[in-house]
Amino acid sequence: MTISSTLPSSKSERGHGKDGQGRPDARAAATPQARPALTENHVRQKSLTRTLFTPFGPIPPALAAALGIAIWVAILGIWIAVTHNGLVEPIFLPKPSQVVETTVALAQSGELWEHTLASVKVVLIGFVVSSLVAVPLGLTMGTYRIVQAFLDPLVNFIRYLPVTSFVPLFILWIGIGIEQRVAVIIFGIFFQQLVMIADAARSVPRDLVNAAYTLGTRRVETVRHIVFPATLPNVLDILRVTMGWAWTYLVVAELVAARSGLGYISLKAMRGFQVDVIFMAIAMIGVLGLLTDQSFRVLRRLAAPWAS
Amino acid sequence: MQNTPSVATPDSDIAVEDVSLRYGRGQNAVLALSDLSLAVRPKEFCVIVGPSGCGKSSLLYLIAGLQERTGGTIRVAGRAVSEPGADRGMVFQAYTLFPWLTVAQNVEYGPKRKGIAAAERRRIVDHYLEEVGLTAFRDHYPAQLSGGMKQRVAIARALANDPDVLLMDEPFGALDSQTRHAMQQLLLRVWDHQKKTVLFVTHDIDEAILLADRVFVMSGRPGLIRKEISVDFERPRAMDLVMEPAFIAMKREILELLRGDGDAR
Ligand SMILES: Nc1ncnc2c1ncn2[C@@H]1O[C@H](COP(=O)(O)OP(=O)(O)O)[C@@H](O)[C@H]1O
Ligand SMILES: [Mg+2]
């Protein structure tokens, strides 16, 4: 270990953030050929595997990126292999090229965008309406015991009810229009948001609030001036996670009763044995989920730069 | 060093009279403070020293109005304390800077609440950041600061609000001894510039004698003031004062008073 840590070459290979644990060995640097190449390679390889499999240790960014791509290449490779060999019937698993062709065709006809837009609209309306109420109410609930005491029994009852069990009721009450799907999403995420946001508010250090009081903050200002900014990073994380759930409930709602949306075309495609369309719809939802997730991460960095 | 009786006079800045505090009820009740009285004169630097758990924090929280007392009266600058207010600044043992605000914005918080104009606020912030030597860090977030720096900002933030009295609850308790010594010197220098009425709490006897005009020796369960000791060492005081025989004698006296009291918890 002493040898490897003083070798300039092995030192850079180790990739540690701090490489200051050994002074560069002047002798080795002056006469590199003094050390047999074999030994150096040996040392370097050993330290490389040790580095890459160090618990919680860092890995080079380029390697991280390559590994991220590798998993997709592997999946695509297996997919191509099993579909082109006829191992799997195309009626169950289409060729990747088939999915791409269908996607391009539906994109050109506008059908893909129409249904994507329909889904995005429902998710956004449901999510925004739910969040607009859940954030202030959750913060208030977490801050004021009296509000919590009032709402907790109801919220904790409702949030364990599976949303899906309410779908028939919603259809009966509000039909199968967009309102019904929005209602499913709101019902699915609102109570979860409320509970998590209230928890975040409750975990604001008491002395932070005390300090604010001694600086002239009035009690009625506590939520707006202290609890809200203090929990903002948490709240944005909660919103990001529940946005993912909103997509799940959207598909549930669309599968049951809808005339448009990605869930709806999946269901239609199932009836017509168009597996490629189902794959397209799933991929589209995945992409949209990824986009919203990344948007929230960017938003968090911009809105809460202190918490990164 | 004489034993001055702690009697609240009309000109006391902090007057605590027969204050008691009970936590909990019935079987689990803890009498944290019992008929405690003390008085701090304007511009005086008083230090309460006592073992952990003797009720020092509780007393400061009562004076700050952050906690409700069970009995007695507390007056600050002549006004009876009933709730927290900007007239009583406080520096806490825990780090309480607002993490979402920069150093400058933290210091500016109090003046902003008071509705002071932006230009004047800017002047105040510049002045107090200069005082605590953190001008270069004005745009940093608290998460980027060391513990000592955080407490310096907390002191600047409390002073920028121009309170009548400054309450300090073991503000250097979490710092290593090097930093703690530097902070004591800094506090003495700042206090020399902005004479404030200060009530400072610590369990460190050296710190108490070094900083104080008067030391209140406190013992716990229930918490009460054992003795008041006037500290007449000339200011400015340097660290090597702790090696003076008079200093050591005073330290011994306080140690004797606290002996047997041990950890009050
Ligand atoms: N919220 C509380 N509930 C019950 N007991 C408490 C509470 N806060 C403090 N105490 C008790 O009151 C006593 C004094 O506490 P504190 O004022 O924190 O002492 P100090 O600051 O001197 O360490 C201790 O015995 C402590 O256990
Ligand atoms: Mg304490």
PDB file of N, CA and C in Angstrom, chain A residues 204-219 221 224-233 303-308, chain B residues 61 64 66 83-90 92-101 106 109-111 113-114 141-143 157-158 161:
ATOM      1  N   VAL A 204     -39.446  20.579  11.656  1.00  0.00           N
ATOM      2  CA  VAL A 204     -38.687  21.842  11.709  1.00  0.00           C
ATOM      3  C   VAL A 204     -38.183  22.029  13.145  1.00  0.00           C
ATOM      4  N   PRO A 205     -36.861  22.239  13.324  1.00  0.00           N
ATOM      5  CA  PRO A 205     -36.316  22.363  14.678  1.00  0.00           C
ATOM      6  C   PRO A 205     -37.029  23.458  15.471  1.00  0.00           C
ATOM      7  N   ARG A 206     -37.401  23.149  16.700  1.00  0.00           N
ATOM      8  CA  ARG A 206     -38.140  24.097  17.512  1.00  0.00           C
ATOM      9  C   ARG A 206     -37.334  25.367  17.764  1.00  0.00           C
ATOM     10  N   ASP A 207     -36.008  25.215  17.914  1.00  0.00           N
ATOM     11  CA  ASP A 207     -35.184  26.396  18.188  1.00  0.00           C
ATOM     12  C   ASP A 207     -35.069  27.326  16.980  1.00  0.00           C
ATOM     13  N   LEU A 208     -35.310  26.789  15.789  1.00  0.00           N
ATOM     14  CA  LEU A 208     -35.327  27.651  14.606  1.00  0.00           C
ATOM     15  C   LEU A 208     -36.500  28.616  14.704  1.00  0.00           C
ATOM     16  N   VAL A 209     -37.632  28.070  15.131  1.00  0.00           N
ATOM     17  CA  VAL A 209     -38.833  28.895  15.320  1.00  0.00           C
ATOM     18  C   VAL A 209     -38.614  29.854  16.493  1.00  0.00           C
ATOM     19  N   ASN A 210     -38.013  29.351  17.579  1.00  0.00           N
ATOM     20  CA  ASN A 210     -37.725  30.205  18.732  1.00  0.00           C
ATOM     21  C   ASN A 210     -36.829  31.380  18.346  1.00  0.00           C
ATOM     22  N   ALA A 211     -35.788  31.075  17.554  1.00  0.00           N
ATOM     23  CA  ALA A 211     -34.883  32.138  17.109  1.00  0.00           C
ATOM     24  C   ALA A 211     -35.660  33.183  16.316  1.00  0.00           C
ATOM     25  N   ALA A 212     -36.560  32.710  15.470  1.00  0.00           N
ATOM     26  CA  ALA A 212     -37.360  33.638  14.667  1.00  0.00           C
ATOM     27  C   ALA A 212     -38.207  34.539  15.564  1.00  0.00           C
ATOM     28  N   TYR A 213     -38.775  33.978  16.625  1.00  0.00           N
ATOM     29  CA  TYR A 213     -39.571  34.784  17.564  1.00  0.00           C
ATOM     30  C   TYR A 213     -38.719  35.877  18.195  1.00  0.00           C
ATOM     31  N   THR A 214     -37.493  35.496  18.632  1.00  0.00           N
ATOM     32  CA  THR A 214     -36.656  36.490  19.304  1.00  0.00           C
ATOM     33  C   THR A 214     -36.177  37.566  18.322  1.00  0.00           C
ATOM     34  N   LEU A 215     -36.393  37.327  17.021  1.00  0.00           N
ATOM     35  CA  LEU A 215     -36.017  38.338  16.031  1.00  0.00           C
ATOM     36  C   LEU A 215     -37.230  39.127  15.560  1.00  0.00           C
ATOM     37  N   GLY A 216     -38.354  38.927  16.228  1.00  0.00           N
ATOM     38  CA  GLY A 216     -39.516  39.751  15.920  1.00  0.00           C
ATOM     39  C   GLY A 216     -40.553  39.110  15.012  1.00  0.00           C
ATOM     40  N   THR A 217     -40.397  37.823  14.710  1.00  0.00           N
ATOM     41  CA  THR A 217     -41.416  37.143  13.913  1.00  0.00           C
ATOM     42  C   THR A 217     -42.667  36.957  14.766  1.00  0.00           C
ATOM     43  N   ARG A 218     -43.848  37.287  14.184  1.00  0.00           N
ATOM     44  CA  ARG A 218     -45.073  37.090  14.943  1.00  0.00           C
ATOM     45  C   ARG A 218     -45.575  35.673  14.729  1.00  0.00           C
ATOM     46  N   ARG A 219     -46.372  35.194  15.693  1.00  0.00           N
ATOM     47  CA  ARG A 219     -46.830  33.806  15.635  1.00  0.00           C
ATOM     48  C   ARG A 219     -47.561  33.478  14.352  1.00  0.00           C
ATOM     49  N   GLU A 221     -47.044  34.571  11.534  1.00  0.00           N
ATOM     50  CA  GLU A 221     -46.134  34.561  10.385  1.00  0.00           C
ATOM     51  C   GLU A 221     -45.300  33.285  10.324  1.00  0.00           C
ATOM     52  N   ARG A 224     -45.575  30.975   7.132  1.00  0.00           N
ATOM     53  CA  ARG A 224     -45.096  31.583   5.889  1.00  0.00           C
ATOM     54  C   ARG A 224     -43.599  31.899   5.937  1.00  0.00           C
ATOM     55  N   HIS A 225     -43.135  32.455   7.061  1.00  0.00           N
ATOM     56  CA  HIS A 225     -41.749  32.923   7.110  1.00  0.00           C
ATOM     57  C   HIS A 225     -40.746  31.848   7.517  1.00  0.00           C
ATOM     58  N   ILE A 226     -41.189  30.855   8.281  1.00  0.00           N
ATOM     59  CA  ILE A 226     -40.234  29.867   8.783  1.00  0.00           C
ATOM     60  C   ILE A 226     -40.528  28.451   8.272  1.00  0.00           C
ATOM     61  N   VAL A 227     -41.722  27.963   8.552  1.00  0.00           N
ATOM     62  CA  VAL A 227     -42.017  26.569   8.215  1.00  0.00           C
ATOM     63  C   VAL A 227     -41.956  26.331   6.702  1.00  0.00           C
ATOM     64  N   PHE A 228     -42.534  27.242   5.935  1.00  0.00           N
ATOM     65  CA  PHE A 228     -42.521  27.049   4.479  1.00  0.00           C
ATOM     66  C   PHE A 228     -41.105  27.018   3.891  1.00  0.00           C
ATOM     67  N   PRO A 229     -40.281  28.058   4.132  1.00  0.00           N
ATOM     68  CA  PRO A 229     -38.931  27.976   3.560  1.00  0.00           C
ATOM     69  C   PRO A 229     -38.105  26.834   4.135  1.00  0.00           C
ATOM     70  N   ALA A 230     -38.294  26.542   5.434  1.00  0.00           N
ATOM     71  CA  ALA A 230     -37.480  25.487   6.048  1.00  0.00           C
ATOM     72  C   ALA A 230     -37.798  24.123   5.432  1.00  0.00           C
ATOM     73  N   THR A 231     -39.044  23.912   5.018  1.00  0.00           N
ATOM     74  CA  THR A 231     -39.424  22.599   4.498  1.00  0.00           C
ATOM     75  C   THR A 231     -39.416  22.543   2.976  1.00  0.00           C
ATOM     76  N   LEU A 232     -39.134  23.679   2.325  1.00  0.00           N
ATOM     77  CA  LEU A 232     -39.243  23.719   0.861  1.00  0.00           C
ATOM     78  C   LEU A 232     -38.518  22.575   0.142  1.00  0.00           C
ATOM     79  N   PRO A 233     -37.251  22.286   0.485  1.00  0.00           N
ATOM     80  CA  PRO A 233     -36.592  21.175  -0.218  1.00  0.00           C
ATOM     81  C   PRO A 233     -37.343  19.853  -0.020  1.00  0.00           C
ATOM     82  N   ALA A 303     -34.922  26.545  -6.739  1.00  0.00           N
ATOM     83  CA  ALA A 303     -35.731  27.138  -5.669  1.00  0.00           C
ATOM     84  C   ALA A 303     -35.085  26.980  -4.303  1.00  0.00           C
ATOM     85  N   ALA A 304     -34.279  25.945  -4.136  1.00  0.00           N
ATOM     86  CA  ALA A 304     -33.643  25.713  -2.834  1.00  0.00           C
ATOM     87  C   ALA A 304     -32.153  25.447  -3.017  1.00  0.00           C
ATOM     88  N   PRO A 305     -31.430  26.462  -3.512  1.00  0.00           N
ATOM     89  CA  PRO A 305     -30.007  26.240  -3.812  1.00  0.00           C
ATOM     90  C   PRO A 305     -29.175  25.947  -2.559  1.00  0.00           C
ATOM     91  N   TRP A 306     -29.725  26.311  -1.393  1.00  0.00           N
ATOM     92  CA  TRP A 306     -28.967  26.091  -0.158  1.00  0.00           C
ATOM     93  C   TRP A 306     -28.942  24.632   0.260  1.00  0.00           C
ATOM     94  N   ALA A 307     -29.853  23.835  -0.264  1.00  0.00           N
ATOM     95  CA  ALA A 307     -29.982  22.451   0.189  1.00  0.00           C
ATOM     96  C   ALA A 307     -29.557  21.482  -0.894  1.00  0.00           C
ATOM     97  N   SER A 308     -28.279  21.508  -1.248  1.00  0.00           N
ATOM     98  CA  SER A 308     -27.847  20.542  -2.264  1.00  0.00           C
ATOM     99  C   SER A 308     -26.595  19.814  -1.831  1.00  0.00           C
TER     100      SER A 308
ATOM    101  N   TYR B  61     -34.971  30.734  28.576  1.00  0.00           N
ATOM    102  CA  TYR B  61     -36.181  30.616  27.752  1.00  0.00           C
ATOM    103  C   TYR B  61     -37.337  31.371  28.410  1.00  0.00           C
ATOM    104  N   ALA B  64     -36.730  34.996  27.770  1.00  0.00           N
ATOM    105  CA  ALA B  64     -37.009  35.285  26.360  1.00  0.00           C
ATOM    106  C   ALA B  64     -38.505  35.228  26.067  1.00  0.00           C
ATOM    107  N   LEU B  66     -40.097  32.412  25.705  1.00  0.00           N
ATOM    108  CA  LEU B  66     -40.319  31.241  24.865  1.00  0.00           C
ATOM    109  C   LEU B  66     -40.956  30.105  25.648  1.00  0.00           C
ATOM    110  N   GLU B  83     -44.519  37.243  26.429  1.00  0.00           N
ATOM    111  CA  GLU B  83     -44.304  36.472  25.209  1.00  0.00           C
ATOM    112  C   GLU B  83     -42.982  36.892  24.577  1.00  0.00           C
ATOM    113  N   PRO B  84     -42.494  36.107  23.606  1.00  0.00           N
ATOM    114  CA  PRO B  84     -41.208  36.487  23.002  1.00  0.00           C
ATOM    115  C   PRO B  84     -41.319  37.782  22.224  1.00  0.00           C
ATOM    116  N   GLY B  85     -40.203  38.481  22.105  1.00  0.00           N
ATOM    117  CA  GLY B  85     -40.225  39.731  21.361  1.00  0.00           C
ATOM    118  C   GLY B  85     -38.823  40.133  20.944  1.00  0.00           C
ATOM    119  N   ALA B  86     -38.758  41.062  19.999  1.00  0.00           N
ATOM    120  CA  ALA B  86     -37.477  41.468  19.434  1.00  0.00           C
ATOM    121  C   ALA B  86     -36.632  42.265  20.422  1.00  0.00           C
ATOM    122  N   ASP B  87     -37.232  42.652  21.580  1.00  0.00           N
ATOM    123  CA  ASP B  87     -36.459  43.401  22.569  1.00  0.00           C
ATOM    124  C   ASP B  87     -35.496  42.498  23.334  1.00  0.00           C
ATOM    125  N   ARG B  88     -35.688  41.163  23.223  1.00  0.00           N
ATOM    126  CA  ARG B  88     -34.784  40.223  23.877  1.00  0.00           C
ATOM    127  C   ARG B  88     -34.154  39.308  22.829  1.00  0.00           C
ATOM    128  N   GLY B  89     -32.942  39.657  22.422  1.00  0.00           N
ATOM    129  CA  GLY B  89     -32.243  38.831  21.435  1.00  0.00           C
ATOM    130  C   GLY B  89     -31.689  37.592  22.111  1.00  0.00           C
ATOM    131  N   MET B  90     -31.573  36.504  21.324  1.00  0.00           N
ATOM    132  CA  MET B  90     -31.057  35.284  21.947  1.00  0.00           C
ATOM    133  C   MET B  90     -30.144  34.544  20.975  1.00  0.00           C
ATOM    134  N   PHE B  92     -28.624  30.763  20.603  1.00  0.00           N
ATOM    135  CA  PHE B  92     -28.901  29.430  21.130  1.00  0.00           C
ATOM    136  C   PHE B  92     -27.679  28.532  21.048  1.00  0.00           C
ATOM    137  N   GLN B  93     -27.711  27.478  21.856  1.00  0.00           N
ATOM    138  CA  GLN B  93     -26.613  26.502  21.784  1.00  0.00           C
ATOM    139  C   GLN B  93     -26.653  25.758  20.452  1.00  0.00           C
ATOM    140  N   ALA B  94     -27.855  25.370  20.034  1.00  0.00           N
ATOM    141  CA  ALA B  94     -28.006  24.715  18.729  1.00  0.00           C
ATOM    142  C   ALA B  94     -27.846  25.764  17.634  1.00  0.00           C
ATOM    143  N   TYR B  95     -27.420  25.325  16.455  1.00  0.00           N
ATOM    144  CA  TYR B  95     -27.292  26.264  15.343  1.00  0.00           C
ATOM    145  C   TYR B  95     -28.684  26.606  14.831  1.00  0.00           C
ATOM    146  N   THR B  96     -29.015  27.882  14.862  1.00  0.00           N
ATOM    147  CA  THR B  96     -30.373  28.275  14.493  1.00  0.00           C
ATOM    148  C   THR B  96     -30.400  29.295  13.363  1.00  0.00           C
ATOM    149  N   LEU B  97     -29.316  29.351  12.580  1.00  0.00           N
ATOM    150  CA  LEU B  97     -29.378  30.239  11.416  1.00  0.00           C
ATOM    151  C   LEU B  97     -30.426  29.689  10.464  1.00  0.00           C
ATOM    152  N   PHE B  98     -31.075  30.583   9.715  1.00  0.00           N
ATOM    153  CA  PHE B  98     -32.058  30.137   8.736  1.00  0.00           C
ATOM    154  C   PHE B  98     -31.293  29.595   7.530  1.00  0.00           C
ATOM    155  N   PRO B  99     -31.391  28.284   7.282  1.00  0.00           N
ATOM    156  CA  PRO B  99     -30.548  27.692   6.236  1.00  0.00           C
ATOM    157  C   PRO B  99     -30.862  28.199   4.829  1.00  0.00           C
ATOM    158  N   TRP B 100     -32.071  28.736   4.637  1.00  0.00           N
ATOM    159  CA  TRP B 100     -32.462  29.185   3.298  1.00  0.00           C
ATOM    160  C   TRP B 100     -32.012  30.607   3.008  1.00  0.00           C
ATOM    161  N   LEU B 101     -31.436  31.273   4.008  1.00  0.00           N
ATOM    162  CA  LEU B 101     -30.960  32.642   3.816  1.00  0.00           C
ATOM    163  C   LEU B 101     -29.435  32.667   3.848  1.00  0.00           C
ATOM    164  N   ASN B 106     -29.506  36.522   6.768  1.00  0.00           N
ATOM    165  CA  ASN B 106     -29.788  36.138   8.146  1.00  0.00           C
ATOM    166  C   ASN B 106     -29.667  37.332   9.083  1.00  0.00           C
ATOM    167  N   TYR B 109     -32.480  39.784   8.753  1.00  0.00           N
ATOM    168  CA  TYR B 109     -33.844  39.307   9.022  1.00  0.00           C
ATOM    169  C   TYR B 109     -34.595  40.173  10.035  1.00  0.00           C
ATOM    170  N   GLY B 110     -33.970  40.413  11.193  1.00  0.00           N
ATOM    171  CA  GLY B 110     -34.639  41.187  12.241  1.00  0.00           C
ATOM    172  C   GLY B 110     -34.981  42.599  11.798  1.00  0.00           C
ATOM    173  N   PRO B 111     -33.974  43.375  11.307  1.00  0.00           N
ATOM    174  CA  PRO B 111     -34.260  44.726  10.828  1.00  0.00           C
ATOM    175  C   PRO B 111     -35.374  44.740   9.770  1.00  0.00           C
ATOM    176  N   ARG B 113     -37.918  42.630   9.515  1.00  0.00           N
ATOM    177  CA  ARG B 113     -39.200  42.447  10.215  1.00  0.00           C
ATOM    178  C   ARG B 113     -39.668  43.750  10.842  1.00  0.00           C
ATOM    179  N   LYS B 114     -38.700  44.537  11.291  1.00  0.00           N
ATOM    180  CA  LYS B 114     -39.046  45.812  11.930  1.00  0.00           C
ATOM    181  C   LYS B 114     -39.453  46.869  10.928  1.00  0.00           C
ATOM    182  N   TYR B 141     -24.165  30.394   2.284  1.00  0.00           N
ATOM    183  CA  TYR B 141     -25.277  29.830   3.046  1.00  0.00           C
ATOM    184  C   TYR B 141     -24.729  29.200   4.321  1.00  0.00           C
ATOM    185  N   PRO B 142     -25.539  29.138   5.383  1.00  0.00           N
ATOM    186  CA  PRO B 142     -25.065  28.580   6.657  1.00  0.00           C
ATOM    187  C   PRO B 142     -24.425  27.196   6.508  1.00  0.00           C
ATOM    188  N   ALA B 143     -24.938  26.375   5.617  1.00  0.00           N
ATOM    189  CA  ALA B 143     -24.401  25.024   5.450  1.00  0.00           C
ATOM    190  C   ALA B 143     -22.927  25.045   5.035  1.00  0.00           C
ATOM    191  N   ARG B 157     -26.539  38.484  14.043  1.00  0.00           N
ATOM    192  CA  ARG B 157     -27.976  38.538  13.752  1.00  0.00           C
ATOM    193  C   ARG B 157     -28.755  39.072  14.952  1.00  0.00           C
ATOM    194  N   ALA B 158     -28.354  38.602  16.144  1.00  0.00           N
ATOM    195  CA  ALA B 158     -29.051  39.058  17.351  1.00  0.00           C
ATOM    196  C   ALA B 158     -28.773  40.544  17.604  1.00  0.00           C
ATOM    197  N   ASN B 161     -30.448  43.375  15.436  1.00  0.00           N
ATOM    198  CA  ASN B 161     -31.837  43.691  15.750  1.00  0.00           C
ATOM    199  C   ASN B 161     -31.934  44.719  16.886  1.00  0.00           C
TER     200      ASN B 161
END
